[in-house]
Coordinates of C-alpha atoms in Angstrom, one line a residue:
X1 CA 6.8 -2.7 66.2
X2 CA 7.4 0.6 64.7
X3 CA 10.5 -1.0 63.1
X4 CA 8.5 -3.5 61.1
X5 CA 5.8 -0.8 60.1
X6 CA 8.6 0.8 58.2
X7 CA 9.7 -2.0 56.7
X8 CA 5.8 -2.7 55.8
X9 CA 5.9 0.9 54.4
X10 CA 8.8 0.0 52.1
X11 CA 7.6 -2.9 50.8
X12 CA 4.1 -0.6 49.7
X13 CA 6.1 2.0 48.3
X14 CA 8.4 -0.6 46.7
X15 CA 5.8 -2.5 45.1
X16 CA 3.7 0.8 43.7
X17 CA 7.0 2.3 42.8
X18 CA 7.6 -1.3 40.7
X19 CA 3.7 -0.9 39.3
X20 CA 4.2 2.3 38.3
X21 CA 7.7 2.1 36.2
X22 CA 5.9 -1.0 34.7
X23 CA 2.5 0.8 33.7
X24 CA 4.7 3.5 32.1
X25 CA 6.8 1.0 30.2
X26 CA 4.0 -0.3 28.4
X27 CA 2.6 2.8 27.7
X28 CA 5.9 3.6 26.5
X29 CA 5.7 0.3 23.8
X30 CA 2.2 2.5 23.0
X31 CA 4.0 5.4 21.6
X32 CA 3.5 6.1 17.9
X33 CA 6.5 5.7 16.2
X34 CA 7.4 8.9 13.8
X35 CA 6.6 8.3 10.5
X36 CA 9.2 8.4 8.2
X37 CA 10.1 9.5 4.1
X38 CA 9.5 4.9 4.0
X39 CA 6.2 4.7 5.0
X40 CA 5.1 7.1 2.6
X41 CA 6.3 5.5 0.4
X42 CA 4.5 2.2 1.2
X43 CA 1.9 4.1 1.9
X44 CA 1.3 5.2 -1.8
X45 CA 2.2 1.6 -3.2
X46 CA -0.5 0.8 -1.7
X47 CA 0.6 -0.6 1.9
X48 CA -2.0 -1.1 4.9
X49 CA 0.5 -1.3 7.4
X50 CA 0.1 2.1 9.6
X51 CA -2.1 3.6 7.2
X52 CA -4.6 5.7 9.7
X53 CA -1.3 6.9 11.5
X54 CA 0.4 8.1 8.3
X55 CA -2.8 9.6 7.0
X56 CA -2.9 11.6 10.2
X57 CA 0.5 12.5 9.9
X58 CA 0.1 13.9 5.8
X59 CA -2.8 16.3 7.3
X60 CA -1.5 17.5 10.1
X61 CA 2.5 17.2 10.0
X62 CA 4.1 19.8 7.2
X63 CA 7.1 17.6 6.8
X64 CA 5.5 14.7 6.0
X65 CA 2.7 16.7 4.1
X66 CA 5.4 18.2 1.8
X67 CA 7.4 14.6 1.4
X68 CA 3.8 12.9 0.7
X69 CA 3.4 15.3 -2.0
X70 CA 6.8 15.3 -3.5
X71 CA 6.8 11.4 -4.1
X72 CA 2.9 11.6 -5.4
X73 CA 4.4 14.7 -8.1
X74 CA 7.1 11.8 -8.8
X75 CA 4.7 8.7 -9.2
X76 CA 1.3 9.9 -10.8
X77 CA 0.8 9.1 -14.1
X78 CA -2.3 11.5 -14.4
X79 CA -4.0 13.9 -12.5
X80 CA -7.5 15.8 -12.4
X81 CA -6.9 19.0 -11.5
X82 CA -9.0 21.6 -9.3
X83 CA -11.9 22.8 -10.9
X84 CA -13.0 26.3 -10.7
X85 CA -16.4 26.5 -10.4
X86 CA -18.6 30.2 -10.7
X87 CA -21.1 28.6 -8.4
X88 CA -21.4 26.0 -5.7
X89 CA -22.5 22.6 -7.1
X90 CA -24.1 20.3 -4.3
X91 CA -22.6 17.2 -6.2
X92 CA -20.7 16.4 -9.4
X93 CA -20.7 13.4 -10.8
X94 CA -18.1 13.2 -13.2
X95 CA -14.2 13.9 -12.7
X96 CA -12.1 14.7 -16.0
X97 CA -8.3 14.4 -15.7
X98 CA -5.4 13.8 -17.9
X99 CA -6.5 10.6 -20.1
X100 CA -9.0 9.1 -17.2
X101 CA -12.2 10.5 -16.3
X102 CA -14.0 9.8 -13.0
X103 CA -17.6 8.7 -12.6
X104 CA -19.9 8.8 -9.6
X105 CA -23.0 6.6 -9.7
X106 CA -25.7 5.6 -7.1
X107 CA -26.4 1.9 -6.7
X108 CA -29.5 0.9 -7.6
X109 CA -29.7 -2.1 -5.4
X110 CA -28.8 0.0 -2.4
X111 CA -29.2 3.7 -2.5
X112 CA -26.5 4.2 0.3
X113 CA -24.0 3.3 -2.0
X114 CA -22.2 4.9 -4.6
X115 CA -20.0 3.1 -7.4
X116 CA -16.8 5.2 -8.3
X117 CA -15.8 4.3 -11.6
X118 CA -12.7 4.4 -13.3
X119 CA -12.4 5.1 -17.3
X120 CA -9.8 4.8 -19.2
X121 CA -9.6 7.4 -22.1
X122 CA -9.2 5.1 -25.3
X123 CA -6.5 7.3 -26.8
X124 CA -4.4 8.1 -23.3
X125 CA -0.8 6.6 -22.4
X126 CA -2.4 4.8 -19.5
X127 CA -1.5 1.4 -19.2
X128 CA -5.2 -0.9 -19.1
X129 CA -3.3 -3.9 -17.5
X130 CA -2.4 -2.5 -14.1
X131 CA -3.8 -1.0 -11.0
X132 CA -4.4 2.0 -10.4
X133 CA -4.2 4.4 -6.9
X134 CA -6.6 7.5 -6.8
X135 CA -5.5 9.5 -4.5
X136 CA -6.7 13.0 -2.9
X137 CA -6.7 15.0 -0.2
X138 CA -8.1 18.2 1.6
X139 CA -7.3 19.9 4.5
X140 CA -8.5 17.1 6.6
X141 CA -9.3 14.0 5.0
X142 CA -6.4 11.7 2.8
X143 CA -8.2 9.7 0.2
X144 CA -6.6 7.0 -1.3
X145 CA -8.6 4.1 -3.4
X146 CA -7.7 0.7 -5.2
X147 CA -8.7 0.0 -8.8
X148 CA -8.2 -3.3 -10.0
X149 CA -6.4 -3.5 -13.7
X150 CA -9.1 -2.0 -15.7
X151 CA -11.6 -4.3 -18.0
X152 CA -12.5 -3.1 -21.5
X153 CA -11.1 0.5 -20.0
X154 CA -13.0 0.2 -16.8
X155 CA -12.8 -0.5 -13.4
X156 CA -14.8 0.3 -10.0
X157 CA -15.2 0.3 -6.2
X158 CA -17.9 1.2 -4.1
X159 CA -18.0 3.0 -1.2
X160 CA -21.1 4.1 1.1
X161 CA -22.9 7.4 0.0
X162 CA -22.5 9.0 2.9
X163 CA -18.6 8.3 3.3
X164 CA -16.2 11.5 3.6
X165 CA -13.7 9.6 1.1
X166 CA -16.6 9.7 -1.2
X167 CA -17.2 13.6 -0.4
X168 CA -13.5 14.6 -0.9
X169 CA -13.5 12.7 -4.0
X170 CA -16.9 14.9 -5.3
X171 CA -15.3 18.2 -4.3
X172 CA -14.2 20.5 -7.4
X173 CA -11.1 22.0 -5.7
X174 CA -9.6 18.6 -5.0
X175 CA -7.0 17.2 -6.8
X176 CA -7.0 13.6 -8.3
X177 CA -3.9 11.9 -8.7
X178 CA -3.6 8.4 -10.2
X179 CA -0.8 6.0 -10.0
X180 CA 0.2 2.7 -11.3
X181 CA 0.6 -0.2 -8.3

């Protein structure tokens, strides 16, 4: 009896041992892969494909934070630059960069949402029939939004008022990039 009570012992130990190598193999296929000089590159053509993970990465890893902003130095075609401000404005509503200026206007249908607008300066070097990237980031949020080719200079997107993209976007020490897609 006591002989087949350590074989039932075995065959417990056994099967949790086999559980347990299983359970940490999966979480093992959970991992997050690293992210690489590639997917920041996708990342600022435009691709969805890992996006949360590599935003995470550009505020919190230096390497990739310092390889995110060497390609976006490389591909922007125009920038806003950080505003210095003598006193704190609750909300702007205008962005001026480099041949593009930035517009920040409350829906009227629905006052939770904001319209960020794209304009074209008439006289910039900025191509009208592509899309553009607007991208920004502060010390915690990455912001990165899609305007379609812009009509008759223009182009928008709207986000909810209340979003932190939105906020990043309003604040005057942030820098706007914009890139061609």
């Amino acid at each position: 009896m006591n002989g087949n009570q350590n074989a039932m012992d075995f065959g417990q130990t056994e099967s949790v041992f086999i559980a347990l190598k299983a359970l940490q193999g999966i979480h093992q296929c959970e991992a997050e892969l690293p992210v690489l000089l590639a997917d920041v590159v996708h990342y600022l053509q435009g691709g969805e494909r890992r996006k949360q993970q590599i935003e995470r990465a550009i505020s919190s890893d230096l390497r990739v934070r310092k390889q995110y902003r060497m390609l976006l130095q490389q591909m922007r075609v125009a920038t806003a630059a950080r505003e210095a401000l003598a006193q704190d404005v609750a909300e702007l509503d205008v962005r001026q960069g480099d041949g593009f200026r930035i517009l920040f206007r409350r829906s009227r249908a629905d006052a939770g949402q904001t319209y960020v607008i794209l304009e074209l300066d008439a006289h910039s070097d900025l191509s009208p029939d592509v899309d553009y990237m607007l991208l920004a980031e502060d010390e915690h949020t990455v912001v990165r939004l899609l305007f379609v080719a812009p009509d008759a200079g223009r182009s928008q997107t709207i986000l909810p008022s209340d979003d932190g993209q939105l906020a990043t976007l309003k604040k005057s020490d942030v820098e706007l990039s914009l890139i061609p897609c």
